[in-house]
mmCIF file of C-alpha atoms in Angstrom:
data_model
loop_
_atom_site.group_PDB
_atom_site.id
_atom_site.type_symbol
_atom_site.label_atom_id
_atom_site.label_comp_id
_atom_site.label_asym_id
_atom_site.label_seq_id
_atom_site.Cartn_x
_atom_site.Cartn_y
_atom_site.Cartn_z
ATOM 1 C CA UNK A 1 23.072 37.893 -37.706
ATOM 2 C CA UNK A 2 19.577 37.830 -36.080
ATOM 3 C CA UNK A 3 17.162 35.509 -37.885
ATOM 4 C CA UNK A 4 13.485 35.660 -37.120
ATOM 5 C CA UNK A 5 12.481 33.318 -34.461
ATOM 6 C CA UNK A 6 9.664 31.084 -35.104
ATOM 7 C CA UNK A 7 8.253 30.016 -31.713
ATOM 8 C CA UNK A 8 7.938 26.162 -31.177
ATOM 9 C CA UNK A 9 4.686 24.198 -31.246
ATOM 10 C CA UNK A 10 3.897 22.164 -27.586
ATOM 11 C CA UNK A 11 5.141 18.973 -29.360
ATOM 12 C CA UNK A 12 8.441 20.702 -30.234
ATOM 13 C CA UNK A 13 8.615 22.180 -27.214
ATOM 14 C CA UNK A 14 8.124 18.918 -25.257
ATOM 15 C CA UNK A 15 10.763 17.349 -27.749
ATOM 16 C CA UNK A 16 13.436 20.363 -27.070
ATOM 17 C CA UNK A 17 12.905 19.686 -23.421
ATOM 18 C CA UNK A 18 13.268 16.254 -23.139
ATOM 19 C CA UNK A 19 16.394 16.347 -25.598
ATOM 20 C CA UNK A 20 17.723 18.915 -22.973
ATOM 21 C CA UNK A 21 18.497 21.732 -25.230
ATOM 22 C CA UNK A 22 16.285 24.366 -23.637
ATOM 23 C CA UNK A 23 18.002 26.921 -21.003
ATOM 24 C CA UNK A 24 17.392 29.874 -18.898
ATOM 25 C CA UNK A 25 13.630 31.111 -18.821
ATOM 26 C CA UNK A 26 12.841 28.987 -21.542
ATOM 27 C CA UNK A 27 13.916 25.861 -19.767
ATOM 28 C CA UNK A 28 12.126 26.880 -16.450
ATOM 29 C CA UNK A 29 9.231 27.810 -18.558
ATOM 30 C CA UNK A 30 8.693 24.556 -20.151
ATOM 31 C CA UNK A 31 9.462 23.153 -16.779
ATOM 32 C CA UNK A 32 6.609 24.766 -15.270
ATOM 33 C CA UNK A 33 4.306 23.863 -17.717
ATOM 34 C CA UNK A 34 4.929 20.244 -17.415
ATOM 35 C CA UNK A 35 3.987 20.395 -13.632
ATOM 36 C CA UNK A 36 0.467 22.228 -14.984
ATOM 37 C CA UNK A 37 -0.378 20.593 -18.080
ATOM 38 C CA UNK A 38 -0.869 16.625 -17.976
ATOM 39 C CA UNK A 39 -1.102 16.496 -21.790
ATOM 40 C CA UNK A 40 2.380 18.463 -22.171
ATOM 41 C CA UNK A 41 4.083 15.838 -19.411
ATOM 42 C CA UNK A 42 2.733 13.466 -21.535
ATOM 43 C CA UNK A 43 4.306 14.762 -24.615
ATOM 44 C CA UNK A 44 7.582 14.774 -23.022
ATOM 45 C CA UNK A 45 7.343 11.706 -21.651
ATOM 46 C CA UNK A 46 6.898 10.143 -25.159
ATOM 47 C CA UNK A 47 10.135 12.115 -26.286
ATOM 48 C CA UNK A 48 12.080 10.846 -23.551
ATOM 49 C CA UNK A 49 10.763 7.203 -24.762
ATOM 50 C CA UNK A 50 11.568 8.002 -28.471
ATOM 51 C CA UNK A 51 15.028 9.202 -27.829
ATOM 52 C CA UNK A 52 16.544 7.281 -24.935
ATOM 53 C CA UNK A 53 17.272 4.162 -27.077
ATOM 54 C CA UNK A 54 19.945 6.476 -28.672
ATOM 55 C CA UNK A 55 22.113 5.646 -25.462
ATOM 56 C CA UNK A 56 21.907 1.834 -26.050
ATOM 57 C CA UNK A 57 24.204 2.281 -28.806
ATOM 58 C CA UNK A 58 27.306 2.917 -26.255
ATOM 59 C CA UNK A 59 29.310 -0.571 -25.270
ATOM 60 C CA UNK A 60 28.414 -1.880 -22.039
ATOM 61 C CA UNK A 61 30.956 -1.909 -19.754
ATOM 62 C CA UNK A 62 30.521 -3.736 -15.949
ATOM 63 C CA UNK A 63 31.357 -1.034 -12.956
ATOM 64 C CA UNK A 64 33.597 -2.097 -10.428
ATOM 65 C CA UNK A 65 33.038 -4.719 -7.786
ATOM 66 C CA UNK A 66 33.137 -2.059 -5.116
ATOM 67 C CA UNK A 67 30.543 -0.088 -6.484
ATOM 68 C CA UNK A 68 27.526 -2.100 -4.961
ATOM 69 C CA UNK A 69 28.293 -2.175 -1.346
ATOM 70 C CA UNK A 70 28.245 1.634 -1.960
ATOM 71 C CA UNK A 71 24.740 1.897 -3.523
ATOM 72 C CA UNK A 72 23.750 -0.780 -0.774
ATOM 73 C CA UNK A 73 25.395 1.675 2.002
ATOM 74 C CA UNK A 74 23.873 5.083 0.417
ATOM 75 C CA UNK A 75 20.127 3.052 0.314
ATOM 76 C CA UNK A 76 20.520 2.184 4.261
ATOM 77 C CA UNK A 77 21.434 5.976 4.985
ATOM 78 C CA UNK A 78 18.483 7.239 2.753
ATOM 79 C CA UNK A 79 16.096 4.831 4.170
ATOM 80 C CA UNK A 80 17.265 6.213 8.199
ATOM 81 C CA UNK A 81 17.276 9.755 6.750
ATOM 82 C CA UNK A 82 14.494 11.522 4.634
ATOM 83 C CA UNK A 83 12.712 8.832 4.036
ATOM 84 C CA UNK A 84 11.506 7.706 7.278
ATOM 85 C CA UNK A 85 8.930 10.618 7.554
ATOM 86 C CA UNK A 86 7.118 9.200 4.335
ATOM 87 C CA UNK A 87 6.932 6.116 5.987
ATOM 88 C CA UNK A 88 5.582 6.957 9.202
ATOM 89 C CA UNK A 89 2.887 9.362 7.477
ATOM 90 C CA UNK A 90 1.885 6.113 5.453
ATOM 91 C CA UNK A 91 1.625 4.305 8.565
ATOM 92 C CA UNK A 92 -0.276 6.829 10.415
ATOM 93 C CA UNK A 93 -2.483 6.937 7.270
ATOM 94 C CA UNK A 94 -3.099 3.088 7.399
ATOM 95 C CA UNK A 95 -3.840 3.756 11.331
ATOM 96 C CA UNK A 96 -6.451 6.323 10.388
ATOM 97 C CA UNK A 97 -8.132 4.947 7.420
ATOM 98 C CA UNK A 98 -8.445 1.339 8.093
ATOM 99 C CA UNK A 99 -9.276 0.782 11.851
ATOM 100 C CA UNK A 100 -12.188 -1.466 10.616
ATOM 101 C CA UNK A 101 -9.622 -3.618 8.824
ATOM 102 C CA UNK A 102 -7.503 -3.559 11.777
ATOM 103 C CA UNK A 103 -10.282 -4.453 14.093
ATOM 104 C CA UNK A 104 -11.272 -7.534 11.739
ATOM 105 C CA UNK A 105 -7.794 -8.521 11.668
ATOM 106 C CA UNK A 106 -7.436 -8.704 14.995
ATOM 107 C CA UNK A 107 -10.275 -10.632 15.586
ATOM 108 C CA UNK A 108 -9.081 -13.205 13.047
ATOM 109 C CA UNK A 109 -5.830 -13.436 14.937
ATOM 110 C CA UNK A 110 -7.764 -14.128 18.218
ATOM 111 C CA UNK A 111 -10.340 -16.272 17.091
ATOM 112 C CA UNK A 112 -8.184 -18.400 14.388
ATOM 113 C CA UNK A 113 -6.368 -20.293 16.978
ATOM 114 C CA UNK A 114 -9.657 -21.073 19.130
ATOM 115 C CA UNK A 115 -11.705 -21.914 16.097
ATOM 116 C CA UNK A 116 -9.025 -24.282 14.907
ATOM 117 C CA UNK A 117 -7.261 -25.899 17.900
ATOM 118 C CA UNK A 118 -4.954 -28.096 15.804
ATOM 119 C CA UNK A 119 -1.784 -29.781 17.344
ATOM 120 C CA UNK A 120 0.478 -27.944 15.237
ATOM 121 C CA UNK A 121 -0.099 -24.262 14.268
ATOM 122 C CA UNK A 122 -1.121 -23.785 10.842
ATOM 123 C CA UNK A 123 1.708 -22.104 9.483
ATOM 124 C CA UNK A 124 2.170 -18.293 10.040
ATOM 125 C CA UNK A 125 -0.562 -15.805 9.162
ATOM 126 C CA UNK A 126 1.188 -12.949 7.241
ATOM 127 C CA UNK A 127 -0.066 -9.578 6.111
ATOM 128 C CA UNK A 128 1.183 -7.189 3.280
ATOM 129 C CA UNK A 129 0.218 -3.493 3.601
ATOM 130 C CA UNK A 130 0.263 -2.495 0.155
ATOM 131 C CA UNK A 131 1.039 1.651 -0.252
ATOM 132 C CA UNK A 132 1.980 3.653 -3.030
ATOM 133 C CA UNK A 133 4.223 6.778 -3.343
ATOM 134 C CA UNK A 134 1.739 9.209 -2.602
ATOM 135 C CA UNK A 135 -0.392 7.382 -0.233
ATOM 136 C CA UNK A 136 -3.487 8.227 -2.776
ATOM 137 C CA UNK A 137 -4.803 4.518 -2.181
ATOM 138 C CA UNK A 138 -3.941 1.988 0.796
ATOM 139 C CA UNK A 139 -4.825 -1.620 1.060
ATOM 140 C CA UNK A 140 -4.364 -4.187 3.160
ATOM 141 C CA UNK A 141 -4.106 -8.161 2.302
ATOM 142 C CA UNK A 142 -4.426 -10.440 5.144
ATOM 143 C CA UNK A 143 -2.931 -14.249 4.106
ATOM 144 C CA UNK A 144 -5.142 -16.836 5.765
ATOM 145 C CA UNK A 145 -2.960 -19.864 5.217
ATOM 146 C CA UNK A 146 -5.524 -22.573 6.586
ATOM 147 C CA UNK A 147 -8.312 -21.299 3.977
ATOM 148 C CA UNK A 148 -5.392 -20.895 1.354
ATOM 149 C CA UNK A 149 -7.059 -17.342 1.015
ATOM 150 C CA UNK A 150 -6.160 -13.903 0.602
ATOM 151 C CA UNK A 151 -8.576 -11.132 2.191
ATOM 152 C CA UNK A 152 -8.254 -7.729 0.588
ATOM 153 C CA UNK A 153 -9.440 -4.891 2.023
ATOM 154 C CA UNK A 154 -8.944 -1.638 0.225
ATOM 155 C CA UNK A 155 -9.224 1.681 2.305
ATOM 156 C CA UNK A 156 -9.524 4.006 -0.342
ATOM 157 C CA UNK A 157 -8.794 3.346 -4.186
ATOM 158 C CA UNK A 158 -10.013 5.469 -6.778
ATOM 159 C CA UNK A 159 -10.610 3.344 -10.316
ATOM 160 C CA UNK A 160 -10.940 5.042 -13.627
ATOM 161 C CA UNK A 161 -14.192 3.896 -15.202
ATOM 162 C CA UNK A 162 -13.766 0.660 -17.455
ATOM 163 C CA UNK A 163 -10.876 -0.526 -15.475
ATOM 164 C CA UNK A 164 -10.327 -2.796 -13.011
ATOM 165 C CA UNK A 165 -7.792 -3.201 -10.374
ATOM 166 C CA UNK A 166 -5.657 -6.492 -10.333
ATOM 167 C CA UNK A 167 -3.837 -8.136 -7.560
ATOM 168 C CA UNK A 168 -0.482 -9.994 -8.458
ATOM 169 C CA UNK A 169 1.836 -11.968 -6.229
ATOM 170 C CA UNK A 170 5.426 -11.370 -7.352
ATOM 171 C CA UNK A 171 7.724 -14.264 -5.821
ATOM 172 C CA UNK A 172 11.576 -14.746 -5.553
ATOM 173 C CA UNK A 173 11.911 -15.435 -9.075
ATOM 174 C CA UNK A 174 10.376 -12.144 -10.138
ATOM 175 C CA UNK A 175 7.403 -13.114 -12.298
ATOM 176 C CA UNK A 176 4.164 -11.808 -11.499
ATOM 177 C CA UNK A 177 1.451 -14.074 -11.292
ATOM 178 C CA UNK A 178 -2.258 -12.805 -11.295
ATOM 179 C CA UNK A 179 -4.328 -13.496 -8.403
ATOM 180 C CA UNK A 180 -7.367 -11.992 -10.199
ATOM 181 C CA UNK A 181 -9.447 -8.667 -10.119
ATOM 182 C CA UNK A 182 -10.356 -7.498 -6.745
ATOM 183 C CA UNK A 183 -13.188 -4.843 -5.756
ATOM 184 C CA UNK A 184 -12.201 -1.431 -5.557
ATOM 185 C CA UNK A 185 -14.545 -0.945 -2.172
ATOM 186 C CA UNK A 186 -15.192 -3.517 -0.002
ATOM 187 C CA UNK A 187 -13.443 -6.563 0.301
ATOM 188 C CA UNK A 188 -12.569 -9.362 -1.793
ATOM 189 C CA UNK A 189 -11.615 -13.006 -0.713
ATOM 190 C CA UNK A 190 -9.409 -14.981 -3.326
ATOM 191 C CA UNK A 191 -8.736 -18.706 -2.812
ATOM 192 C CA UNK A 192 -5.787 -19.618 -4.516
ATOM 193 C CA UNK A 193 -4.727 -22.605 -6.383
ATOM 194 C CA UNK A 194 -3.072 -25.243 -4.370
ATOM 195 C CA UNK A 195 0.006 -25.598 -6.769
ATOM 196 C CA UNK A 196 0.741 -21.411 -5.703
ATOM 197 C CA UNK A 197 0.843 -22.417 -1.938
ATOM 198 C CA UNK A 198 4.566 -22.316 -2.178
ATOM 199 C CA UNK A 199 5.086 -19.316 -3.733
ATOM 200 C CA UNK A 200 3.155 -17.450 -0.707
ATOM 201 C CA UNK A 201 6.218 -16.973 1.350
ATOM 202 C CA UNK A 202 7.322 -14.001 3.799
ATOM 203 C CA UNK A 203 9.043 -11.432 1.465
ATOM 204 C CA UNK A 204 7.071 -11.979 -1.470
ATOM 205 C CA UNK A 205 5.574 -8.652 -3.133
ATOM 206 C CA UNK A 206 1.931 -8.257 -3.481
ATOM 207 C CA UNK A 207 0.904 -5.484 -6.235
ATOM 208 C CA UNK A 208 -2.108 -4.098 -7.584
ATOM 209 C CA UNK A 209 -2.077 -2.785 -11.307
ATOM 210 C CA UNK A 210 -4.997 -0.746 -13.130
ATOM 211 C CA UNK A 211 -6.142 -3.186 -15.626
ATOM 212 C CA UNK A 212 -8.633 -2.980 -18.583
ATOM 213 C CA UNK A 213 -12.189 -3.904 -16.990
ATOM 214 C CA UNK A 214 -12.248 -7.749 -16.023
ATOM 215 C CA UNK A 215 -8.210 -7.803 -15.913
ATOM 216 C CA UNK A 216 -5.084 -8.216 -17.809
ATOM 217 C CA UNK A 217 -5.894 -9.587 -21.529
ATOM 218 C CA UNK A 218 -2.299 -10.822 -21.489
ATOM 219 C CA UNK A 219 -1.573 -12.648 -18.136
ATOM 220 C CA UNK A 220 1.146 -10.201 -17.390
ATOM 221 C CA UNK A 221 0.538 -6.451 -15.802
ATOM 222 C CA UNK A 222 -0.044 -4.072 -18.666
ATOM 223 C CA UNK A 223 -1.250 -0.660 -16.499
ATOM 224 C CA UNK A 224 0.531 1.021 -13.985
ATOM 225 C CA UNK A 225 1.078 -0.476 -10.396
ATOM 226 C CA UNK A 226 -0.728 1.938 -8.062
ATOM 227 C CA UNK A 227 0.409 0.022 -4.837
ATOM 228 C CA UNK A 228 2.801 -2.742 -3.916
ATOM 229 C CA UNK A 229 4.091 -4.181 -0.481
ATOM 230 C CA UNK A 230 5.698 -7.057 1.180
ATOM 231 C CA UNK A 231 4.319 -10.083 3.086
ATOM 232 C CA UNK A 232 5.434 -9.989 6.592
ATOM 233 C CA UNK A 233 4.907 -12.428 9.210
ATOM 234 C CA UNK A 234 2.497 -11.023 12.099
ATOM 235 C CA UNK B 1 18.355 -16.820 -32.751
ATOM 236 C CA UNK B 2 15.247 -16.593 -35.016
ATOM 237 C CA UNK B 3 13.109 -13.167 -34.508
ATOM 238 C CA UNK B 4 10.258 -14.895 -32.531
ATOM 239 C CA UNK B 5 12.471 -16.165 -30.065
ATOM 240 C CA UNK B 6 14.234 -12.949 -29.810
ATOM 241 C CA UNK B 7 10.913 -11.036 -29.213
ATOM 242 C CA UNK B 8 9.918 -13.636 -26.604
ATOM 243 C CA UNK B 9 12.754 -13.272 -24.874
ATOM 244 C CA UNK B 10 12.522 -9.392 -25.155
ATOM 245 C CA UNK B 11 9.102 -9.842 -23.555
ATOM 246 C CA UNK B 12 9.933 -11.933 -20.848
ATOM 247 C CA UNK B 13 12.773 -9.567 -19.857
ATOM 248 C CA UNK B 14 10.804 -6.871 -20.016
ATOM 249 C CA UNK B 15 8.016 -8.250 -17.655
ATOM 250 C CA UNK B 16 10.602 -9.429 -15.159
ATOM 251 C CA UNK B 17 12.039 -6.396 -14.963
ATOM 252 C CA UNK B 18 8.856 -4.651 -14.728
ATOM 253 C CA UNK B 19 8.042 -7.005 -11.809
ATOM 254 C CA UNK B 20 11.479 -6.204 -10.117
ATOM 255 C CA UNK B 21 10.829 -2.576 -10.262
ATOM 256 C CA UNK B 22 7.610 -3.185 -8.408
ATOM 257 C CA UNK B 23 9.417 -5.374 -5.700
ATOM 258 C CA UNK B 24 12.060 -2.092 -5.240
ATOM 259 C CA UNK B 25 8.870 0.222 -5.116
ATOM 260 C CA UNK B 26 7.689 -1.866 -2.030
ATOM 261 C CA UNK B 27 11.223 -1.452 -0.516
ATOM 262 C CA UNK B 28 12.813 -4.747 -1.184
ATOM 263 C CA UNK B 29 16.644 -4.401 -1.189
ATOM 264 C CA UNK B 30 17.038 -7.711 -2.903
ATOM 265 C CA UNK B 31 14.946 -6.678 -5.920
ATOM 266 C CA UNK B 32 17.327 -3.848 -6.313
ATOM 267 C CA UNK B 33 20.140 -5.740 -6.392
ATOM 268 C CA UNK B 34 18.383 -7.802 -9.007
ATOM 269 C CA UNK B 35 17.903 -4.543 -11.021
ATOM 270 C CA UNK B 36 21.531 -3.683 -10.868
ATOM 271 C CA UNK B 37 22.732 -7.162 -11.713
ATOM 272 C CA UNK B 38 20.683 -7.242 -14.899
ATOM 273 C CA UNK B 39 21.239 -3.229 -15.919
ATOM 274 C CA UNK B 40 24.455 -2.020 -14.465
ATOM 275 C CA UNK B 41 26.965 -2.825 -17.495
ATOM 276 C CA UNK B 42 24.817 -0.912 -19.633
ATOM 277 C CA UNK B 43 24.035 1.993 -17.137
ATOM 278 C CA UNK B 44 27.709 2.025 -16.447
ATOM 279 C CA UNK B 45 28.618 2.501 -20.143
ATOM 280 C CA UNK B 46 26.312 5.344 -20.557
ATOM 281 C CA UNK B 47 27.500 7.052 -17.447
ATOM 282 C CA UNK B 48 30.974 6.511 -18.859
ATOM 283 C CA UNK B 49 30.188 7.909 -22.489
ATOM 284 C CA UNK B 50 28.715 10.959 -21.324
ATOM 285 C CA UNK B 51 30.627 11.668 -18.394
ATOM 286 C CA UNK B 52 34.155 10.891 -20.052
ATOM 287 C CA UNK B 53 35.459 10.656 -16.823
ATOM 288 C CA UNK B 54 35.638 6.874 -14.820
ATOM 289 C CA UNK B 55 35.898 8.093 -11.163
ATOM 290 C CA UNK B 56 32.494 10.290 -12.262
ATOM 291 C CA UNK B 57 31.025 7.754 -14.123
ATOM 292 C CA UNK B 58 31.254 5.561 -10.696
ATOM 293 C CA UNK B 59 29.764 8.339 -8.635
ATOM 294 C CA UNK B 60 26.850 9.028 -11.287
ATOM 295 C CA UNK B 61 25.885 5.045 -11.352
ATOM 296 C CA UNK B 62 25.826 5.449 -7.865
ATOM 297 C CA UNK B 63 23.044 8.402 -7.753
ATOM 298 C CA UNK B 64 21.252 6.540 -10.606
ATOM 299 C CA UNK B 65 20.739 3.574 -8.558
ATOM 300 C CA UNK B 66 19.813 5.696 -5.329
ATOM 301 C CA UNK B 67 17.143 7.384 -7.490
ATOM 302 C CA UNK B 68 15.940 4.303 -8.810
ATOM 303 C CA UNK B 69 15.491 3.105 -5.158
ATOM 304 C CA UNK B 70 13.457 5.935 -4.433
ATOM 305 C CA UNK B 71 11.347 6.469 -7.235
ATOM 306 C CA UNK B 72 10.845 2.954 -8.697
ATOM 307 C CA UNK B 73 7.073 3.464 -7.635
ATOM 308 C CA UNK B 74 6.457 6.060 -10.451
ATOM 309 C CA UNK B 75 7.579 3.668 -12.937
ATOM 310 C CA UNK B 76 4.494 3.122 -15.505
ATOM 311 C CA UNK B 77 4.958 0.010 -17.606
ATOM 312 C CA UNK B 78 2.390 1.274 -19.940
ATOM 313 C CA UNK B 79 4.162 4.603 -20.733
ATOM 314 C CA UNK B 80 7.597 3.286 -20.587
ATOM 315 C CA UNK B 81 9.806 0.077 -21.174
ATOM 316 C CA UNK B 82 11.569 -0.220 -17.885
ATOM 317 C CA UNK B 83 15.266 -0.125 -19.646
ATOM 318 C CA UNK B 84 14.486 2.848 -21.374
ATOM 319 C CA UNK B 85 13.405 4.365 -18.021
ATOM 320 C CA UNK B 86 16.610 3.553 -16.507
ATOM 321 C CA UNK B 87 18.564 4.719 -19.083
ATOM 322 C CA UNK B 88 16.769 8.154 -19.014
ATOM 323 C CA UNK B 89 17.813 8.255 -15.247
ATOM 324 C CA UNK B 90 21.221 7.387 -16.213
ATOM 325 C CA UNK B 91 21.422 9.884 -18.896
ATOM 326 C CA UNK B 92 19.768 12.853 -16.662
ATOM 327 C CA UNK B 93 22.085 12.226 -14.171
ATOM 328 C CA UNK B 94 25.027 11.776 -16.039
ATOM 329 C CA UNK B 95 24.071 15.303 -17.993
ATOM 330 C CA UNK B 96 23.512 17.022 -14.368
ATOM 331 C CA UNK B 97 27.035 15.506 -12.974
ATOM 332 C CA UNK B 98 28.677 17.005 -16.371
ATOM 333 C CA UNK B 99 27.127 20.502 -16.047
ATOM 334 C CA UNK B 100 27.956 20.759 -12.619
ATOM 335 C CA UNK B 101 31.477 20.000 -13.031
ATOM 336 C CA UNK B 102 31.923 22.844 -15.850
ATOM 337 C CA UNK B 103 31.821 21.974 -19.298
ATOM 338 C CA UNK B 104 34.861 20.767 -21.038
ATOM 339 C CA UNK B 105 35.601 20.422 -24.638
ATOM 340 C CA UNK B 106 33.379 17.521 -25.514
ATOM 341 C CA UNK B 107 34.801 14.690 -28.162
ATOM 342 C CA UNK B 108 33.199 14.349 -31.194
ATOM 343 C CA UNK B 109 30.764 11.566 -30.529
ATOM 344 C CA UNK B 110 30.958 9.518 -33.867
ATOM 345 C CA UNK B 111 33.519 6.866 -32.927
ATOM 346 C CA UNK B 112 31.830 5.489 -30.182
ATOM 347 C CA UNK B 113 28.450 5.374 -32.232
ATOM 348 C CA UNK B 114 29.611 3.712 -34.926
ATOM 349 C CA UNK B 115 30.918 0.789 -33.007
ATOM 350 C CA UNK B 116 28.329 -1.765 -32.885
ATOM 351 C CA UNK B 117 28.215 -3.816 -29.449
ATOM 352 C CA UNK B 118 28.381 -7.396 -31.333
ATOM 353 C CA UNK B 119 28.884 -9.548 -27.870
ATOM 354 C CA UNK B 120 25.693 -11.833 -27.205
ATOM 355 C CA UNK B 121 23.140 -9.958 -25.339
ATOM 356 C CA UNK B 122 21.647 -10.954 -21.900
ATOM 357 C CA UNK B 123 17.978 -11.139 -22.472
ATOM 358 C CA UNK B 124 17.109 -7.843 -20.415
ATOM 359 C CA UNK B 125 19.700 -6.044 -23.356
ATOM 360 C CA UNK B 126 17.479 -7.819 -26.069
ATOM 361 C CA UNK B 127 14.881 -5.013 -25.303
ATOM 362 C CA UNK B 128 17.430 -2.283 -25.387
ATOM 363 C CA UNK B 129 18.984 -3.638 -29.003
ATOM 364 C CA UNK B 130 15.303 -3.974 -30.681
ATOM 365 C CA UNK B 131 14.593 -0.267 -29.471
ATOM 366 C CA UNK B 132 18.136 0.875 -30.581
ATOM 367 C CA UNK B 133 17.717 -0.442 -33.642
ATOM 368 C CA UNK B 134 14.739 0.931 -34.598
ATOM 369 C CA UNK B 135 16.004 4.265 -33.734
ATOM 370 C CA UNK B 136 19.135 4.349 -35.562
ATOM 371 C CA UNK B 137 17.453 3.229 -38.637
ATOM 372 C CA UNK B 138 15.492 6.575 -38.273
ATOM 373 C CA UNK B 139 18.503 8.662 -37.499
ATOM 374 C CA UNK B 140 19.897 7.796 -40.647
ATOM 375 C CA UNK B 141 17.183 8.834 -42.776
ATOM 376 C CA UNK B 142 17.690 12.261 -41.471
ATOM 377 C CA UNK B 143 20.141 14.912 -43.144
ATOM 378 C CA UNK B 144 23.455 14.428 -41.406
ATOM 379 C CA UNK B 145 23.999 17.759 -39.927
ATOM 380 C CA UNK B 146 20.484 17.583 -38.349
ATOM 381 C CA UNK B 147 21.443 13.951 -37.131
ATOM 382 C CA UNK B 148 24.987 15.100 -35.816
ATOM 383 C CA UNK B 149 23.143 18.180 -33.577
ATOM 384 C CA UNK B 150 20.687 16.058 -31.868
ATOM 385 C CA UNK B 151 23.513 13.469 -30.977
ATOM 386 C CA UNK B 152 25.968 15.990 -29.671
ATOM 387 C CA UNK B 153 22.675 17.491 -27.474
ATOM 388 C CA UNK B 154 21.811 13.954 -26.187
ATOM 389 C CA UNK B 155 25.581 12.659 -25.569
ATOM 390 C CA UNK B 156 27.053 15.913 -24.359
ATOM 391 C CA UNK B 157 24.084 17.988 -22.960
ATOM 392 C CA UNK B 158 24.673 20.654 -24.990
ATOM 393 C CA UNK B 159 22.021 23.646 -25.086
ATOM 394 C CA UNK B 160 21.113 25.349 -28.172
ATOM 395 C CA UNK B 161 23.403 27.908 -27.669
ATOM 396 C CA UNK B 162 26.105 25.816 -26.782
ATOM 397 C CA UNK B 163 25.535 23.516 -30.366
ATOM 398 C CA UNK B 164 25.165 26.798 -32.374
ATOM 399 C CA UNK B 165 28.655 27.991 -31.112
ATOM 400 C CA UNK B 166 30.569 24.313 -31.518
ATOM 401 C CA UNK B 167 28.996 23.459 -34.787
ATOM 402 C CA UNK B 168 29.472 27.352 -35.779
ATOM 403 C CA UNK B 169 26.276 28.291 -37.181
ATOM 404 C CA UNK B 170 23.529 31.066 -36.139
ATOM 405 C CA UNK B 171 21.427 30.107 -32.881
ATOM 406 C CA UNK B 172 18.290 30.102 -35.501
ATOM 407 C CA UNK B 173 19.509 27.962 -37.715
ATOM 408 C CA UNK B 174 20.595 25.135 -35.191
ATOM 409 C CA UNK B 175 16.880 25.528 -33.493
ATOM 410 C CA UNK B 176 15.364 25.025 -36.999
ATOM 411 C CA UNK B 177 17.600 21.882 -37.478
ATOM 412 C CA UNK B 178 16.966 20.344 -34.384
ATOM 413 C CA UNK B 179 13.261 20.839 -34.915
ATOM 414 C CA UNK B 180 13.215 19.589 -38.143
ATOM 415 C CA UNK B 181 15.257 16.606 -37.219
ATOM 416 C CA UNK B 182 13.252 15.338 -34.317
ATOM 417 C CA UNK B 183 9.970 16.243 -36.187
ATOM 418 C CA UNK B 184 11.125 13.907 -38.839
ATOM 419 C CA UNK B 185 12.642 11.717 -36.484
ATOM 420 C CA UNK B 186 8.933 11.084 -34.770
ATOM 421 C CA UNK B 187 7.264 10.480 -38.098
ATOM 422 C CA UNK B 188 9.680 7.909 -38.809
ATOM 423 C CA UNK B 189 9.266 5.847 -35.589
ATOM 424 C CA UNK B 190 5.556 6.789 -35.091
ATOM 425 C CA UNK B 191 5.050 5.257 -38.789
ATOM 426 C CA UNK B 192 7.344 2.749 -38.767
#
């Protein structure tokens, strides 16, 4: 019954791995190659993307209402468990790489009220610390309510050539609004339009995506999110 | 609904789901709930279909959203559509579960697949529908046995050796069916 085995091409191998038909050493080898060879890894992803819609033929069915509380509880456990270390590393990294940012922010906080001795506070100053999964880029955005301005200071941010980092505000409705392209080194001040003011609230998300030079051509994010964080009152 | 309206609805839904995933990456629990409300019925259907076990499907779905919570930062909207990314996590988790359970004889999948889902679709599922139809059209162009083998691999998580045994052909034949089927599928999808 032995038939001559024709070895698969790299693209066939990527397809086989994505479909899940490999086993044993073949599968291990293919998975190892995925880690070592970015082009192969992209081919596997592309195959996953081609095949996944097969699953959409299955009729939808609402899960029981008891399921969400279970998920919510499991996430609480995950946050208290292994993920805490990651968070602490992020904080430590931020503390090391952005001491200058912290110093200037502190100056703002101390000087702000003195310079503007208004009868009522101008509203809360807020910050968002934008961190990626792998802590490769860290960025701090400080919201200056009185100037309607975000001061954005990247600590480390590598940007491919011919691309620009673009900052987005994602309020509770989930629709990203562009705040414009920022510099990948040095500070950028972004004054926002008055009508966007109500969207700048604690809990809103700021995110950075990699866009073609000059910013997203569509007005919506088109590139990968390299960092995101939630705004919180200082 | 005309085609342009559907497409706008799908684009808008895609942008919203992408933004919700960015908020999940920033550890926003309300955003995860938002993603859950938009997608859990579709993903639960997938978990049920693959696991063939209601209690198992609930456990799998829980793992799926915990994974989404942890991995949302690695989602890249340039390389994958958000609903496809989620469906892939659901399928992988369900297949892992099934393999861990030890295999039982899988039912043939034809009946489930011929069932068109005629209920009105939520906006985010318009994307899913658009992508499903494109793939279904291309799958139909394949030789029936190639198509069957690919579908069974996908839904039952069967390997080459298992497929060869279940469909009663030599291993080498099964490999060439699947490879030829997949390459024709790619031609059709990329040029269609």
